[in-house]
Protein backbone atom coordinates (compact mmCIF):
# COMPACT_ATOMS: atom_id res chain seq x y z
CA UNK A 1 0.00 0.00 0.00
CA UNK A 2 1.25 3.50 -0.84
CA UNK A 3 0.47 6.64 1.15
CA UNK A 4 1.46 10.29 0.89
CA UNK A 5 3.94 11.25 3.61
CA UNK A 6 3.01 14.90 4.32
CA UNK A 7 3.27 18.39 2.89
CA UNK A 8 4.35 20.12 6.11
CA UNK A 9 8.08 20.33 5.43
CA UNK A 10 11.24 19.03 7.05
CA UNK A 11 10.21 19.92 10.61
CA UNK A 12 7.06 17.80 10.51
CA UNK A 13 6.63 14.09 11.05
CA UNK A 14 5.45 11.68 8.39
CA UNK A 15 1.65 11.56 8.48
CA UNK A 16 -0.48 8.49 9.15
CA UNK A 17 -0.84 6.01 7.45
CA UNK A 18 2.57 6.55 5.79
CA UNK A 19 4.14 6.64 9.26
CA UNK A 20 3.36 2.92 9.67
CA UNK A 21 6.30 2.07 7.42
CA UNK A 22 6.19 -1.62 8.42
CA UNK A 23 3.06 -2.09 6.27
CA UNK A 24 2.82 1.06 4.12
CA UNK A 25 5.25 2.54 1.59
CA UNK A 26 5.43 6.29 2.19
CA UNK A 27 5.78 8.42 -0.93
CA UNK A 28 7.68 11.71 -0.85
CA UNK A 29 7.62 14.40 -3.51
CA UNK A 30 10.47 15.39 -5.83
CA UNK A 31 10.88 18.06 -8.48
CA UNK A 32 11.51 17.35 -12.16
CA UNK A 33 15.24 16.88 -11.46
CA UNK A 34 14.71 14.38 -8.64
CA UNK A 35 15.47 16.82 -5.81
CA UNK A 36 13.44 16.48 -2.63
CA UNK A 37 10.55 18.96 -2.51
CA UNK A 38 10.81 21.53 0.28
CA UNK A 39 7.40 20.51 1.67
CA UNK A 40 8.38 16.83 1.98
CA UNK A 41 9.07 15.66 5.57
CA UNK A 42 12.48 14.56 6.80
CA UNK A 43 13.52 11.15 5.51
CA UNK A 44 13.05 8.43 8.11
CA UNK A 45 16.11 6.37 9.02
CA UNK A 46 15.80 2.62 8.57
CA UNK A 47 12.75 2.80 6.36
CA UNK A 48 12.04 2.86 2.66
CA UNK A 49 12.09 6.42 1.34
CA UNK A 50 10.67 6.75 -2.14
CA UNK A 51 10.39 10.05 -3.96
CA UNK A 52 8.42 10.53 -7.15
CA UNK A 53 7.55 13.59 -9.21
CA UNK A 54 5.14 15.63 -7.10
CA UNK A 55 5.74 19.23 -8.18
CA UNK A 56 3.82 20.97 -10.94
CA UNK A 57 1.87 17.83 -11.85
CA UNK A 58 -0.68 18.66 -14.55
CA UNK A 59 -4.13 17.66 -13.33
CA UNK A 60 -7.63 17.84 -14.76
CA UNK A 61 -10.28 19.83 -12.91
CA UNK A 62 -14.04 20.13 -13.40
CA UNK A 63 -15.11 23.18 -15.42
CA UNK A 64 -17.74 24.15 -12.83
CA UNK A 65 -14.97 25.11 -10.39
CA UNK A 66 -14.11 27.94 -12.81
CA UNK A 67 -10.43 27.15 -12.54
CA UNK A 68 -10.05 25.82 -16.07
CA UNK A 69 -9.89 22.23 -17.15
CA UNK A 70 -6.19 21.71 -16.34
CA UNK A 71 -4.01 23.00 -13.53
CA UNK A 72 -0.56 22.25 -12.17
CA UNK A 73 -0.56 21.15 -8.54
CA UNK A 74 2.11 19.96 -6.12
CA UNK A 75 2.19 17.66 -3.12
CA UNK A 76 2.88 14.16 -1.89
CA UNK A 77 -0.76 13.39 -2.73
CA UNK A 78 0.07 14.02 -6.38
CA UNK A 79 3.25 11.92 -6.20
CA UNK A 80 1.50 8.89 -4.67
CA UNK A 81 -0.70 7.88 -7.64
CA UNK A 82 2.30 8.31 -9.93
CA UNK A 83 4.23 5.88 -7.72
CA UNK A 84 1.31 3.44 -7.81
CA UNK A 85 1.28 3.63 -11.61
CA UNK A 86 5.01 2.95 -11.79
CA UNK A 87 4.62 -0.04 -9.46
CA UNK A 88 1.72 -1.39 -11.53
CA UNK A 89 3.81 -1.17 -14.70
CA UNK A 90 6.72 -2.98 -13.05
CA UNK A 91 4.42 -5.77 -11.84
CA UNK A 92 2.82 -6.06 -15.28
CA UNK A 93 6.22 -6.19 -16.99
CA UNK A 94 7.59 -8.87 -14.66
CA UNK A 95 4.47 -11.01 -15.08
CA UNK A 96 4.76 -10.84 -18.88
CA UNK A 97 8.55 -11.11 -19.03
CA UNK A 98 8.95 -14.01 -16.62
CA UNK A 99 5.81 -15.93 -17.48
CA UNK A 100 6.32 -19.69 -17.44
CA UNK A 101 5.24 -21.60 -20.53
PDB file of C-alpha atoms in Angstrom:
ATOM      1  CA  UNK A   1       0.000   0.000   0.000  1.00  0.00           C
ATOM      2  CA  UNK A   2       1.246   3.498  -0.838  1.00  0.00           C
ATOM      3  CA  UNK A   3       0.468   6.637   1.155  1.00  0.00           C
ATOM      4  CA  UNK A   4       1.458  10.291   0.887  1.00  0.00           C
ATOM      5  CA  UNK A   5       3.941  11.247   3.613  1.00  0.00           C
ATOM      6  CA  UNK A   6       3.010  14.897   4.319  1.00  0.00           C
ATOM      7  CA  UNK A   7       3.270  18.395   2.889  1.00  0.00           C
ATOM      8  CA  UNK A   8       4.349  20.118   6.112  1.00  0.00           C
ATOM      9  CA  UNK A   9       8.082  20.329   5.433  1.00  0.00           C
ATOM     10  CA  UNK A  10      11.239  19.030   7.049  1.00  0.00           C
ATOM     11  CA  UNK A  11      10.214  19.922  10.612  1.00  0.00           C
ATOM     12  CA  UNK A  12       7.063  17.801  10.506  1.00  0.00           C
ATOM     13  CA  UNK A  13       6.631  14.093  11.051  1.00  0.00           C
ATOM     14  CA  UNK A  14       5.453  11.682   8.392  1.00  0.00           C
ATOM     15  CA  UNK A  15       1.649  11.556   8.477  1.00  0.00           C
ATOM     16  CA  UNK A  16      -0.480   8.490   9.148  1.00  0.00           C
ATOM     17  CA  UNK A  17      -0.843   6.014   7.453  1.00  0.00           C
ATOM     18  CA  UNK A  18       2.567   6.548   5.786  1.00  0.00           C
ATOM     19  CA  UNK A  19       4.145   6.635   9.260  1.00  0.00           C
ATOM     20  CA  UNK A  20       3.358   2.920   9.668  1.00  0.00           C
ATOM     21  CA  UNK A  21       6.299   2.068   7.424  1.00  0.00           C
ATOM     22  CA  UNK A  22       6.188  -1.616   8.416  1.00  0.00           C
ATOM     23  CA  UNK A  23       3.061  -2.094   6.270  1.00  0.00           C
ATOM     24  CA  UNK A  24       2.825   1.065   4.120  1.00  0.00           C
ATOM     25  CA  UNK A  25       5.247   2.543   1.593  1.00  0.00           C
ATOM     26  CA  UNK A  26       5.429   6.289   2.187  1.00  0.00           C
ATOM     27  CA  UNK A  27       5.782   8.423  -0.931  1.00  0.00           C
ATOM     28  CA  UNK A  28       7.680  11.706  -0.847  1.00  0.00           C
ATOM     29  CA  UNK A  29       7.623  14.397  -3.514  1.00  0.00           C
ATOM     30  CA  UNK A  30      10.470  15.388  -5.826  1.00  0.00           C
ATOM     31  CA  UNK A  31      10.877  18.058  -8.478  1.00  0.00           C
ATOM     32  CA  UNK A  32      11.514  17.349 -12.157  1.00  0.00           C
ATOM     33  CA  UNK A  33      15.245  16.882 -11.462  1.00  0.00           C
ATOM     34  CA  UNK A  34      14.710  14.376  -8.644  1.00  0.00           C
ATOM     35  CA  UNK A  35      15.468  16.818  -5.815  1.00  0.00           C
ATOM     36  CA  UNK A  36      13.444  16.481  -2.628  1.00  0.00           C
ATOM     37  CA  UNK A  37      10.553  18.959  -2.507  1.00  0.00           C
ATOM     38  CA  UNK A  38      10.806  21.530   0.279  1.00  0.00           C
ATOM     39  CA  UNK A  39       7.400  20.508   1.668  1.00  0.00           C
ATOM     40  CA  UNK A  40       8.379  16.829   1.983  1.00  0.00           C
ATOM     41  CA  UNK A  41       9.065  15.661   5.574  1.00  0.00           C
ATOM     42  CA  UNK A  42      12.480  14.557   6.800  1.00  0.00           C
ATOM     43  CA  UNK A  43      13.518  11.149   5.506  1.00  0.00           C
ATOM     44  CA  UNK A  44      13.053   8.430   8.107  1.00  0.00           C
ATOM     45  CA  UNK A  45      16.107   6.369   9.023  1.00  0.00           C
ATOM     46  CA  UNK A  46      15.802   2.617   8.570  1.00  0.00           C
ATOM     47  CA  UNK A  47      12.749   2.795   6.361  1.00  0.00           C
ATOM     48  CA  UNK A  48      12.036   2.864   2.664  1.00  0.00           C
ATOM     49  CA  UNK A  49      12.090   6.416   1.340  1.00  0.00           C
ATOM     50  CA  UNK A  50      10.670   6.746  -2.135  1.00  0.00           C
ATOM     51  CA  UNK A  51      10.385  10.050  -3.955  1.00  0.00           C
ATOM     52  CA  UNK A  52       8.424  10.534  -7.151  1.00  0.00           C
ATOM     53  CA  UNK A  53       7.551  13.595  -9.215  1.00  0.00           C
ATOM     54  CA  UNK A  54       5.141  15.629  -7.096  1.00  0.00           C
ATOM     55  CA  UNK A  55       5.743  19.225  -8.176  1.00  0.00           C
ATOM     56  CA  UNK A  56       3.815  20.972 -10.935  1.00  0.00           C
ATOM     57  CA  UNK A  57       1.869  17.827 -11.855  1.00  0.00           C
ATOM     58  CA  UNK A  58      -0.675  18.660 -14.546  1.00  0.00           C
ATOM     59  CA  UNK A  59      -4.130  17.655 -13.331  1.00  0.00           C
ATOM     60  CA  UNK A  60      -7.633  17.840 -14.757  1.00  0.00           C
ATOM     61  CA  UNK A  61     -10.281  19.833 -12.909  1.00  0.00           C
ATOM     62  CA  UNK A  62     -14.043  20.135 -13.399  1.00  0.00           C
ATOM     63  CA  UNK A  63     -15.114  23.179 -15.418  1.00  0.00           C
ATOM     64  CA  UNK A  64     -17.738  24.151 -12.826  1.00  0.00           C
ATOM     65  CA  UNK A  65     -14.975  25.111 -10.385  1.00  0.00           C
ATOM     66  CA  UNK A  66     -14.115  27.941 -12.815  1.00  0.00           C
ATOM     67  CA  UNK A  67     -10.426  27.150 -12.542  1.00  0.00           C
ATOM     68  CA  UNK A  68     -10.046  25.821 -16.067  1.00  0.00           C
ATOM     69  CA  UNK A  69      -9.888  22.229 -17.148  1.00  0.00           C
ATOM     70  CA  UNK A  70      -6.193  21.708 -16.335  1.00  0.00           C
ATOM     71  CA  UNK A  71      -4.007  22.996 -13.532  1.00  0.00           C
ATOM     72  CA  UNK A  72      -0.562  22.251 -12.174  1.00  0.00           C
ATOM     73  CA  UNK A  73      -0.558  21.151  -8.542  1.00  0.00           C
ATOM     74  CA  UNK A  74       2.109  19.964  -6.120  1.00  0.00           C
ATOM     75  CA  UNK A  75       2.192  17.659  -3.119  1.00  0.00           C
ATOM     76  CA  UNK A  76       2.885  14.165  -1.893  1.00  0.00           C
ATOM     77  CA  UNK A  77      -0.763  13.394  -2.726  1.00  0.00           C
ATOM     78  CA  UNK A  78       0.067  14.017  -6.381  1.00  0.00           C
ATOM     79  CA  UNK A  79       3.248  11.917  -6.197  1.00  0.00           C
ATOM     80  CA  UNK A  80       1.499   8.894  -4.667  1.00  0.00           C
ATOM     81  CA  UNK A  81      -0.701   7.879  -7.638  1.00  0.00           C
ATOM     82  CA  UNK A  82       2.301   8.311  -9.934  1.00  0.00           C
ATOM     83  CA  UNK A  83       4.235   5.879  -7.716  1.00  0.00           C
ATOM     84  CA  UNK A  84       1.308   3.441  -7.806  1.00  0.00           C
ATOM     85  CA  UNK A  85       1.279   3.628 -11.609  1.00  0.00           C
ATOM     86  CA  UNK A  86       5.009   2.947 -11.790  1.00  0.00           C
ATOM     87  CA  UNK A  87       4.622  -0.045  -9.455  1.00  0.00           C
ATOM     88  CA  UNK A  88       1.717  -1.391 -11.533  1.00  0.00           C
ATOM     89  CA  UNK A  89       3.810  -1.166 -14.702  1.00  0.00           C
ATOM     90  CA  UNK A  90       6.722  -2.980 -13.052  1.00  0.00           C
ATOM     91  CA  UNK A  91       4.417  -5.770 -11.840  1.00  0.00           C
ATOM     92  CA  UNK A  92       2.821  -6.060 -15.280  1.00  0.00           C
ATOM     93  CA  UNK A  93       6.217  -6.189 -16.990  1.00  0.00           C
ATOM     94  CA  UNK A  94       7.587  -8.873 -14.657  1.00  0.00           C
ATOM     95  CA  UNK A  95       4.466 -11.008 -15.079  1.00  0.00           C
ATOM     96  CA  UNK A  96       4.762 -10.836 -18.876  1.00  0.00           C
ATOM     97  CA  UNK A  97       8.551 -11.113 -19.028  1.00  0.00           C
ATOM     98  CA  UNK A  98       8.953 -14.012 -16.617  1.00  0.00           C
ATOM     99  CA  UNK A  99       5.811 -15.935 -17.485  1.00  0.00           C
ATOM    100  CA  UNK A 100       6.321 -19.690 -17.440  1.00  0.00           C
ATOM    101  CA  UNK A 101       5.240 -21.596 -20.529  1.00  0.00           C
TER     102      UNK A 101
END
